[in-house]
Coordinates of C-alpha atoms and ligand atoms in Angstrom, one line a residue:
X1 CA -35.2 35.9 -51.4
X2 CA -34.2 39.3 -50.1
X3 CA -34.1 37.9 -46.6
X4 CA -31.7 35.1 -47.9
X5 CA -29.3 37.5 -49.6
X6 CA -29.3 39.8 -46.6
X7 CA -28.4 36.7 -44.5
X8 CA -25.7 35.8 -46.9
X9 CA -24.2 39.2 -46.9
X10 CA -24.3 39.2 -43.1
X11 CA -22.5 35.8 -42.9
X12 CA -19.8 36.9 -45.4
X13 CA -19.5 40.0 -43.3
X14 CA -18.9 37.8 -40.3
X15 CA -16.4 35.7 -42.3
X16 CA -14.1 38.7 -43.3
X17 CA -15.0 41.6 -41.1
X18 CA -15.1 45.0 -42.9
X19 CA -12.3 47.3 -42.0
X20 CA -13.9 50.2 -40.2
X21 CA -12.2 53.6 -41.1
X22 CA -10.3 54.9 -38.0
X23 CA -6.9 56.5 -37.4
X24 CA -3.9 54.3 -37.2
X25 CA -3.4 52.5 -33.9
X26 CA -7.0 52.9 -32.8
X27 CA -9.0 49.8 -31.8
X28 CA -12.3 49.0 -33.2
X29 CA -14.0 49.5 -29.8
X30 CA -12.5 52.9 -29.5
X31 CA -13.0 54.1 -33.1
X32 CA -16.1 56.2 -32.3
X33 CA -14.0 58.5 -30.1
X34 CA -12.1 59.6 -33.4
X35 CA -14.8 61.3 -35.5
X36 CA -12.9 63.3 -38.1
X37 CA -15.9 65.7 -38.6
X38 CA -15.4 67.0 -35.0
X39 CA -12.6 68.3 -32.8
X40 CA -10.9 65.5 -30.8
X41 CA -11.2 65.4 -27.0
X42 CA -8.4 63.5 -25.2
X43 CA -9.8 60.2 -23.7
X44 CA -8.8 61.4 -20.3
X45 CA -10.6 64.8 -21.0
X46 CA -7.3 66.7 -20.5
X47 CA -7.7 68.7 -23.8
X48 CA -9.7 69.2 -26.9
X49 CA -7.8 69.6 -30.2
X50 CA -8.4 70.1 -33.8
X51 CA -8.8 66.7 -35.4
X52 CA -5.9 67.2 -37.7
X53 CA -3.7 67.1 -34.6
X54 CA -4.5 63.4 -34.2
X55 CA -1.4 61.4 -35.2
X56 CA 0.5 64.5 -36.2
X57 CA 3.5 63.2 -34.4
X58 CA 3.1 65.8 -31.6
X59 CA 1.8 64.8 -28.2
X60 CA -1.1 66.9 -27.0
X61 CA -3.0 64.6 -24.6
X62 CA -1.5 63.6 -21.3
X63 CA -2.8 60.1 -21.7
X64 CA -1.3 60.0 -25.2
X65 CA -4.7 59.3 -26.9
X66 CA -4.2 62.0 -29.6
X67 CA -1.1 60.0 -30.9
X68 CA -2.4 56.3 -31.1
X69 CA -0.4 55.7 -34.3
X70 CA 2.9 57.4 -33.6
X71 CA 5.7 57.1 -31.1
X72 CA 5.2 60.8 -30.0
X73 CA 3.5 60.2 -26.6
X74 CA 5.5 58.3 -23.9
X75 CA 2.3 56.9 -22.4
X76 CA 0.5 56.1 -25.8
X77 CA -0.7 52.7 -26.8
X78 CA -0.7 51.3 -30.4
X79 CA -3.4 48.9 -31.3
X80 CA -2.9 46.2 -33.9
X81 CA -5.8 44.3 -35.2
X82 CA -3.8 41.3 -36.2
X83 CA -6.7 39.8 -38.3
X84 CA -6.6 36.1 -38.2
X85 CA -4.9 36.1 -34.9
X86 CA -5.3 38.0 -31.6
X87 CA -5.5 41.9 -31.4
X88 CA -2.7 43.4 -29.4
X89 CA -1.8 46.7 -27.7
X90 CA 1.9 47.9 -27.8
X91 CA 3.6 50.8 -26.0
X92 CA 3.8 53.5 -28.5
X93 CA 7.6 53.5 -28.2
X94 CA 7.7 50.3 -30.2
X95 CA 6.0 52.0 -33.3
X96 CA 8.5 52.3 -36.1
X97 CA 11.3 51.1 -33.9
X98 CA 12.6 48.8 -36.5
X99 CA 11.3 45.7 -34.9
X100 CA 8.2 43.8 -36.0
X101 CA 5.9 43.4 -33.1
X102 CA 2.4 43.1 -34.6
X103 CA 1.9 40.0 -36.7
X104 CA 0.0 42.1 -39.2
X105 CA 3.2 44.4 -39.6
X106 CA 1.2 47.6 -38.9
X107 CA 3.6 48.9 -36.2
X108 CA 6.4 49.3 -38.7
X109 CA 4.7 51.5 -41.4
X110 CA 7.5 54.1 -41.7
X111 CA 10.7 52.6 -40.4
X112 CA 12.1 51.1 -43.7
X113 CA 11.8 47.7 -42.2
X114 CA 9.7 45.3 -44.2
X115 CA 7.6 43.1 -41.9
X116 CA 5.5 40.1 -43.1
X117 CA 2.0 39.5 -42.1
X118 CA 2.2 36.2 -40.1
X119 CA -1.2 36.4 -38.5
X120 CA -2.8 33.7 -40.5
X121 CA 0.0 31.4 -39.8
X122 CA 0.1 32.2 -36.1
X123 CA -3.6 31.8 -35.9
X124 CA -3.4 28.5 -37.6
X125 CA -0.8 27.3 -35.2
X126 CA -2.7 28.6 -32.2
X127 CA -5.9 26.9 -33.3
X128 CA -3.9 23.7 -33.9
X129 CA -2.6 23.9 -30.4
X130 CA -5.9 24.7 -28.9
X131 CA -7.4 21.9 -30.8
X132 CA -4.8 19.6 -29.4
X133 CA -5.3 20.8 -25.9
X134 CA -9.0 20.4 -26.4
X135 CA -8.4 16.8 -27.5
X136 CA -6.4 16.1 -24.5
X137 CA -8.9 17.7 -22.3
X138 CA -11.7 15.6 -23.9
X139 CA -9.8 12.4 -23.5
X140 CA -8.7 13.4 -20.1
X141 CA -12.2 14.2 -19.2
X142 CA -13.2 10.7 -20.3
X143 CA -10.6 9.2 -18.0
X144 CA -11.8 11.4 -15.2
X145 CA -15.3 10.1 -15.7
X146 CA -14.0 6.5 -15.3
X147 CA -11.9 7.7 -12.2
X148 CA -15.1 9.2 -10.7
X149 CA -16.9 6.0 -11.2
X150 CA -14.0 3.9 -9.8
X151 CA -13.7 6.3 -6.9
X152 CA -17.4 6.0 -5.9
X153 CA -17.1 2.1 -6.1
X154 CA -14.0 2.2 -4.0
X155 CA -15.6 4.5 -1.5
X156 CA -18.6 2.3 -1.3
X157 CA -16.4 -0.7 -0.7
X158 CA -14.4 1.1 1.9
X159 CA -17.5 2.2 3.6
X160 CA -18.8 -1.3 3.6
X161 CA -15.4 -2.6 4.9
X162 CA -15.5 0.0 7.6
X163 CA -19.0 -1.0 8.7
X164 CA -18.0 -4.7 8.7
X165 CA -14.8 -3.8 10.8
X166 CA -16.8 -1.9 13.3
X167 CA -19.3 -4.7 13.7
X168 CA -16.4 -7.2 13.9
X169 CA -14.7 -5.1 16.4
X170 CA -17.5 -5.4 18.8
X171 CA -17.4 -9.3 18.6
X172 CA -13.6 -9.3 19.1
X173 CA -14.0 -6.9 22.0
X174 CA -16.3 -9.3 23.6
X175 CA -13.9 -12.2 22.8
X176 CA -11.1 -10.3 24.5
X177 CA -13.1 -9.8 27.5
X178 CA -14.1 -13.4 27.8
X179 CA -10.5 -14.5 27.2
X180 CA -9.3 -12.2 29.8
X181 CA -11.6 -13.7 32.4
X182 CA -10.6 -17.2 31.2
X183 CA -7.0 -16.2 31.5
X184 CA -7.5 -14.6 35.0
X185 CA -9.4 -17.8 36.1
X186 CA -6.5 -20.0 34.9
X187 CA -3.8 -17.7 36.4
X188 CA -5.2 -17.9 39.9
X189 CA -4.7 -21.6 40.5
X190 CA -1.4 -21.3 38.6
X191 CA -0.1 -18.7 40.9
X192 CA -1.2 -20.7 44.0
X193 CA 0.4 -23.8 42.8
X194 CA 3.6 -21.9 41.8
X195 CA 3.7 -20.3 45.2
X196 CA 3.4 -23.6 46.9
X197 CA 6.2 -25.0 44.7
X198 CA 8.3 -21.9 45.3
X199 CA 8.0 -22.2 49.1
X200 CA 8.7 -25.9 49.0
X201 CA 11.7 -25.3 47.0
X202 CA 12.9 -22.5 49.3
X203 CA 12.5 -24.7 52.3
X204 CA 14.5 -27.4 50.5
X205 CA 17.2 -25.0 49.7
X206 CA 17.4 -23.9 53.1
X207 CA 17.6 -27.3 54.3
X208 CA 20.4 -28.1 51.9
X209 CA 22.3 -25.0 52.9
X210 CA 21.9 -26.0 56.6
X211 CA 23.2 -29.5 55.9
X212 CA 26.1 -28.1 53.9
X213 CA 26.8 -25.7 56.8
X214 CA 26.7 -28.6 59.3
X215 CA 29.1 -30.6 57.1
X216 CA 31.4 -27.6 56.8
X217 CA 31.3 -27.2 60.6
X218 CA 32.3 -30.8 61.0
X219 CA 35.1 -30.5 58.5
X220 CA 36.4 -27.4 60.3
X221 CA 36.1 -29.3 63.6
X222 CA 38.3 -32.0 62.4
X223 CA 40.8 -29.6 60.9
X224 CA 40.9 -27.7 64.2
X225 CA 41.2 -30.9 66.2
X226 CA 45.0 -31.1 65.6
X227 CA 45.5 -33.8 68.2
X228 CA 42.5 -35.7 67.0
X229 CA 41.2 -36.1 70.6
X230 CA 37.6 -35.4 69.5
X231 CA 37.8 -32.0 71.1
X232 CA 38.7 -28.5 69.9
X233 CA 40.7 -26.8 72.7
X234 CA 41.6 -23.2 73.4
X235 CA 45.2 -23.7 71.9
X236 CA 43.9 -25.5 68.9
X237 CA 41.5 -22.6 68.2
X238 CA 44.4 -20.1 68.7
X239 CA 46.2 -21.6 65.7
X240 CA 43.6 -19.5 63.6
X241 CA 44.5 -15.9 64.3
X242 CA 41.9 -14.7 61.7
X243 CA 39.4 -15.5 64.4
X244 CA 40.5 -12.5 66.3
X245 CA 37.6 -10.6 67.8
X246 CA 39.2 -7.4 69.3
X247 CA 41.1 -6.5 66.2
X248 CA 44.6 -6.8 67.5
X249 CA 45.5 -9.5 65.0
X250 CA 45.8 -12.2 67.7
X251 CA 43.4 -14.6 69.2
X252 CA 44.1 -14.5 72.9
X253 CA 43.2 -17.3 75.2
X254 CA 40.2 -15.3 76.7
X255 CA 38.9 -14.6 73.1
X256 CA 39.3 -18.3 72.2
X257 CA 37.5 -19.2 75.4
X258 CA 34.7 -16.9 74.7
X259 CA 34.3 -18.4 71.2
X260 CA 34.2 -21.8 72.8
X261 CA 31.1 -20.7 74.8
X262 CA 33.2 -20.0 77.8
X263 CA 34.3 -23.6 77.9
X264 CA 37.8 -25.0 77.7
X265 CA 37.0 -27.1 74.7
X266 CA 34.2 -28.2 72.6
X267 CA 33.2 -31.6 71.2
X268 CA 31.8 -31.9 67.7
X269 CA 28.2 -31.4 68.8
X270 CA 28.6 -28.3 70.7
X271 CA 31.1 -27.1 68.1
X272 CA 28.4 -27.3 65.5
X273 CA 25.7 -25.9 67.8
X274 CA 27.4 -22.8 69.0
X275 CA 31.2 -22.3 68.1
X276 CA 30.7 -22.6 64.3
X277 CA 28.2 -19.9 64.2
X278 CA 30.6 -17.6 66.0
X279 CA 33.6 -18.3 63.8
X280 CA 32.4 -19.3 60.3
X281 CA 32.5 -15.8 58.8
X282 CA 36.2 -15.5 59.6
X283 CA 37.3 -19.0 59.6
X284 CA 39.8 -20.0 56.9
X285 CA 40.2 -23.5 56.0
X286 CA 43.8 -24.6 56.4
X287 CA 45.9 -24.8 53.2
X288 CA 43.5 -22.4 51.6
X289 CA 45.8 -19.5 52.4
X290 CA 48.7 -21.2 50.9
X291 CA 46.9 -22.2 47.7
X292 CA 45.4 -18.8 47.2
X293 CA 48.8 -17.2 47.1
X294 CA 51.2 -19.6 45.6
X295 CA 53.6 -16.9 44.4
X296 CA 54.8 -15.8 47.8
X297 CA 58.3 -14.8 48.4
X298 CA 60.4 -16.5 51.0
X299 CA 60.1 -13.4 53.2
X300 CA 56.3 -13.7 53.1
X301 CA 56.6 -17.5 53.9
X302 CA 58.4 -16.5 57.1
X303 CA 56.0 -13.9 58.0
X304 CA 53.1 -16.4 57.5
X305 CA 54.2 -17.9 60.8
X306 CA 53.1 -14.6 62.6
X307 CA 49.4 -14.6 63.5
X308 CA 47.3 -13.3 60.6
X309 CA 50.4 -12.5 58.6
X310 CA 48.6 -13.1 55.5
X311 CA 45.9 -10.6 56.2
X312 CA 48.7 -8.0 57.0
X313 CA 50.3 -8.7 53.7
X314 CA 47.2 -7.9 51.7
X315 CA 47.3 -4.6 49.9
X316 CA 45.1 -2.1 51.5
X317 CA 42.9 -2.0 48.4
X318 CA 39.3 -2.3 49.3
X319 CA 38.2 -4.0 46.1
X320 CA 41.0 -6.5 46.5
X321 CA 39.8 -7.3 50.0
X322 CA 36.3 -7.7 49.0
X323 CA 37.1 -9.9 46.1
X324 CA 39.1 -12.0 48.5
X325 CA 36.2 -12.2 50.8
X326 CA 33.9 -13.2 48.1
X327 CA 36.1 -16.0 47.0
X328 CA 36.5 -17.2 50.5
X329 CA 32.8 -17.3 50.8
X330 CA 32.1 -19.3 47.7
X331 CA 34.9 -21.6 48.7
X332 CA 33.3 -22.2 51.9
X333 CA 29.9 -22.7 50.3
X334 CA 31.3 -25.4 47.9
X335 CA 33.3 -27.1 50.7
X336 CA 30.9 -30.1 50.5
X337 CA 32.8 -31.3 47.7
X338 CA 36.2 -29.8 48.7
X339 CA 37.6 -32.1 51.3
X340 CA 41.0 -30.9 50.2
X341 CA 40.7 -27.1 49.8
X342 CA 42.0 -26.0 46.5
X343 CA 41.2 -22.9 44.5
X344 CA 38.3 -23.8 42.4
X345 CA 37.8 -21.8 39.2
X346 CA 35.2 -19.3 39.8
X347 CA 33.1 -20.6 36.9
X348 CA 32.9 -24.0 38.7
X349 CA 31.8 -22.3 41.9
X350 CA 29.3 -20.4 40.0
X351 CA 28.0 -23.5 38.3
X352 CA 27.5 -25.1 41.7
X353 CA 25.7 -22.1 43.0
X354 CA 23.5 -22.1 39.9
X355 CA 22.8 -25.7 40.4
X356 CA 21.6 -25.0 43.8
X357 CA 19.6 -22.0 42.7
X358 CA 18.0 -24.0 40.0
X359 CA 14.4 -24.6 40.9
X360 CA 13.1 -28.1 41.0
X361 CA 10.9 -29.1 38.1
X362 CA 7.2 -28.5 38.7
X363 CA 5.2 -31.5 39.6
X364 CA 2.7 -32.7 36.9
X365 CA -0.3 -31.0 38.4
X366 CA 1.4 -27.7 38.7
X367 CA 2.8 -27.9 35.3
X368 CA -0.6 -28.7 33.9
X369 CA -2.0 -25.6 35.6
X370 CA 1.0 -23.5 34.1
X371 CA 0.4 -24.9 30.7
X372 CA -3.4 -24.2 30.9
X373 CA -2.7 -20.6 32.1
X374 CA -0.1 -20.1 29.3
X375 CA -2.5 -21.3 26.7
X376 CA -5.1 -19.0 28.1
X377 CA -2.6 -16.1 28.1
X378 CA -1.6 -16.8 24.4
X379 CA -5.3 -16.9 23.3
X380 CA -6.0 -13.6 25.1
X381 CA -2.9 -11.9 23.5
X382 CA -3.9 -13.3 20.2
X383 CA -7.3 -11.8 20.5
X384 CA -6.0 -8.6 21.8
X385 CA -3.6 -8.4 18.8
X386 CA -6.3 -8.9 16.4
X387 CA -8.4 -6.2 18.1
X388 CA -5.4 -3.8 17.7
X389 CA -5.1 -4.7 14.0
X390 CA -8.8 -4.0 13.5
X391 CA -8.6 -0.7 15.3
X392 CA -5.6 0.2 13.1
X393 CA -7.6 -0.7 9.9
X394 CA -10.6 1.2 11.1
X395 CA -8.5 4.3 11.8
X396 CA -6.8 4.3 8.4
X397 CA -10.1 3.6 6.6
X398 CA -11.7 6.5 8.5
X399 CA -8.8 8.7 7.6
X400 CA -9.0 7.8 3.9
X401 CA -12.7 8.2 3.7
X402 CA -12.5 11.6 5.4
X403 CA -10.0 13.0 2.7
X404 CA -11.3 15.6 0.4
X405 CA -10.7 13.8 -2.9
X406 CA -12.3 16.4 -5.1
X407 CA -15.9 17.3 -5.7
X408 CA -16.6 13.7 -7.1
X409 CA -13.7 11.8 -5.5
X410 CA -11.8 12.1 -8.7
X411 CA -8.5 12.5 -7.0
X412 CA -8.8 9.5 -4.8
X413 CA -6.8 7.3 -7.1
X414 CA -3.8 9.3 -6.2
X415 CA -4.0 8.2 -2.5
X416 CA -1.2 5.8 -1.6
X417 CA 0.7 6.6 -4.9
X418 CA 4.0 8.6 -5.4
X419 CA 5.2 10.3 -8.5
X420 CA 8.8 11.4 -9.1
X421 CA 10.7 13.9 -11.2
X422 CA 14.5 14.0 -11.4
X423 CA 16.2 17.2 -12.1
X424 CA 19.9 18.1 -12.4
X425 CA 20.4 18.0 -8.6
X426 CA 17.5 16.3 -7.0
X427 CA 14.8 13.6 -7.2
X428 CA 11.5 15.1 -6.3
X429 CA 8.8 12.9 -5.0
X430 CA 5.1 13.8 -4.6
X431 CA 2.9 11.4 -2.8
X432 CA -0.5 13.1 -3.0
X433 CA -2.4 13.6 0.2
X434 CA 0.7 12.5 2.0
X435 CA 4.0 14.3 1.5
X436 CA 6.4 15.9 -0.8
X437 CA 10.2 15.2 -0.6
X438 CA 13.5 16.1 -2.2
X439 CA 16.6 13.8 -2.3
X440 CA 19.9 14.6 -3.7
X441 CA 20.4 12.6 -6.9
X442 CA 23.8 11.2 -6.0
X443 CA 24.0 10.9 -2.2
X444 CA 22.5 12.4 0.9
X445 CA 19.3 11.9 2.8
X446 CA 15.7 12.9 2.0
X447 CA 14.4 16.3 2.9
X448 CA 10.7 16.7 3.6
X449 CA 9.2 19.6 1.5
X450 CA 5.9 19.3 3.4
X451 CA 3.1 17.1 4.4
X452 CA -0.4 17.2 3.1
X453 CA -2.1 20.4 4.1
X454 CA -5.2 21.4 2.1
X455 CA -6.7 22.4 -1.2
X456 CA -6.0 26.1 -1.8
X457 CA -7.2 26.8 -5.4
X458 CA -9.2 30.0 -6.1
X459 CA -12.8 30.1 -5.1
X460 CA -14.4 28.5 -8.1
X461 CA -11.5 26.2 -8.8
X462 CA -10.4 25.0 -5.2
X463 CA -9.3 21.6 -6.4
X464 CA -6.6 23.0 -8.7
X465 CA -3.9 23.8 -6.2
X466 CA -2.6 21.7 -3.3
X467 CA -0.5 22.8 -0.4
X468 CA 2.0 20.7 1.6
X469 CA 3.4 22.3 4.7
X470 CA 5.6 21.9 7.8
X471 CA 8.5 20.3 6.0
X472 CA 12.0 20.1 7.2
X473 CA 13.1 23.5 8.7
X474 CA 15.2 25.7 6.5
X475 CA 18.3 27.2 7.8
X476 CA 17.5 30.7 8.8
X477 CA 14.2 30.4 6.9
X478 CA 10.8 29.0 7.1
X479 CA 9.9 25.3 7.3
X480 CA 9.8 24.0 3.8
X481 CA 6.4 23.9 2.0
X482 CA 5.2 23.1 -1.4
X483 CA 2.5 24.3 -3.7
X484 CA 1.2 21.8 -6.3
X485 CA -0.5 23.2 -9.3
X486 CA -2.7 20.7 -11.1
X487 CA -3.4 20.8 -14.7
X488 CA -5.4 18.5 -17.1
X489 CA -3.6 15.8 -19.0
X490 CA -4.2 12.2 -20.0
X491 CA -1.3 10.9 -17.9
X492 CA -0.5 11.4 -14.3
X493 CA 3.0 13.0 -14.0
X494 CA 5.0 15.6 -12.2
X495 CA 5.7 18.1 -15.1
X496 CA 8.0 20.5 -13.3
X497 CA 9.5 21.6 -10.0
X498 CA 10.8 25.0 -9.0
X499 CA 11.9 26.9 -5.8
X500 CA 10.5 30.4 -6.6
X501 CA 11.7 31.5 -3.1
X502 CA 14.1 29.7 -0.8
X503 CA 12.5 26.6 0.7
X504 CA 9.2 27.3 -0.9
X505 CA 8.7 25.0 -3.7
X506 CA 6.3 24.8 -6.7
X507 CA 5.3 21.7 -8.6
X508 CA 3.3 21.3 -11.7
X509 CA 1.3 18.1 -11.6
X510 CA -0.7 16.8 -14.6
X511 CA -3.7 14.5 -14.0
X512 CA -6.8 13.6 -15.8
X513 CA -8.7 14.4 -12.6
X514 CA -8.0 18.0 -13.2
X515 CA -9.7 18.0 -16.6
X516 CA -13.0 19.9 -17.1
X517 CA -15.8 19.1 -19.5
X518 CA -14.4 20.5 -22.8
X519 CA -16.3 23.2 -24.6
X520 CA -17.5 22.6 -28.2
X521 CA -14.4 22.0 -30.3
X522 CA -15.9 23.6 -33.5
X523 CA -16.3 27.0 -31.9
X524 CA -13.6 29.2 -33.3
X525 CA -12.5 31.7 -30.8
X526 CA -10.0 33.4 -33.0
Ligands
MAN601 C1 18.9 22.4 0.4 C2 17.7 22.1 -0.5 C3 17.4 23.4 -1.3 C4 17.3 24.6 -0.3 C5 18.4 24.6 0.6 C6 18.2 25.7 1.7 O1 20.0 22.5 -0.3 O2 16.6 21.8 0.2 O3 16.2 23.3 -2.1 O4 17.2 25.8 -1.0 O5 18.6 23.4 1.3 O6 19.3 25.8 2.5

């Protein structure tokens, strides 16, 4: 019975603590320093004074400990117990200054101000808030447990996928090698057949050119053979001053004779065999000159009778000359079909050339070899492509698996996600384990505020702070970087953003993964 009443009185003592007698402004923990039966020694030992000098509104101790309940010492501290709420120390200057600081009103005992004791109400509110936080933490922690479970499953799946991919890669690598050999084996006969075809085509092209050249020679022969006696004579040749060889603008008799192979005349056969080769570069088909320059003035017409007058009339522009030469050449090339020389639109000439350049279609056997080689190439490329894709997947899986997603992988659900917060000016975007960015709300491009760096929380709570670094350079400043502080909540949201110093950003990020196992809710800390 005695024991029970003792226990009860103890419990009631706990429920409403007995006020221990002590000078005003002294905390319970310090009350034993203030024993009224003895002189008082300043807490810093600077002086010992009669006890009645404690709180006499005169400062004796350098640390202000003799005046805990007055404003006399500049360095003094006033303690309010704030029963029902949290005890508090105030600078002694706030004692009796007309402003209620302590919720138990004890700091304003002699200022004429009436302060209400609000400690109980404040304590109730605080307990309510703490309770709510604890509830959030509890629920958040439940979510976190589910996240951990999910993360471990996901990691297992990823690991499995990775192993499969690594196995599969070996198979595909072998396939690639096999298909490479198949391709090379198919390309060898393909190349041989194509080379043969190419050669045959080149031969044919050469033969066609020769035939055309011969036809051109014959045409020139008939053109030159003015008297149509079946012979081109020295005088007939001399009607073409462009054939001049010594640069004097005239074709002399001797020059003409040399061109005729030192003969006086040439028949069609010897013209084709020897003369044509010597003159074809310079030879201009008759009439061509007229047609090429239809807008000649009468004066020019006259001078045309002069040897090589046309050449003299040409402006000394190199480009012009070259163009003219080119045109002449193509005209000559196309002369098979140009019995009557006329200016052919250059597109026509080009088409003719293209026609000649066009390779003959491959014969069936060569085409079959090409098709087979092409198929082998495609299969090889296809296999190589899927090998590359596999390698990419392996790399990204390895990267993901290697991330530090918290002690139990609880943060892994954030990977690949992005969270935004819009402020007055910007849209901030946090993509955990990847990057942070800032984009002007109305217009303008995105600025990187850093890419994933590391966890930088304090020793026992490493996974509470993230660092993103090496963002866009700041003009005359550091590269942008961001610190992300994580706190517990049921949702995943960016709570706030700030730029405490230029180009150094701070984000508050709420996630259930940051919740800790809650302490007992019934434990009253106040
Ligand atoms: C931009 C933003 C700001 C930053 C300045 C620095 O305006 O990225 O956050 O302070 O550049 O010049």
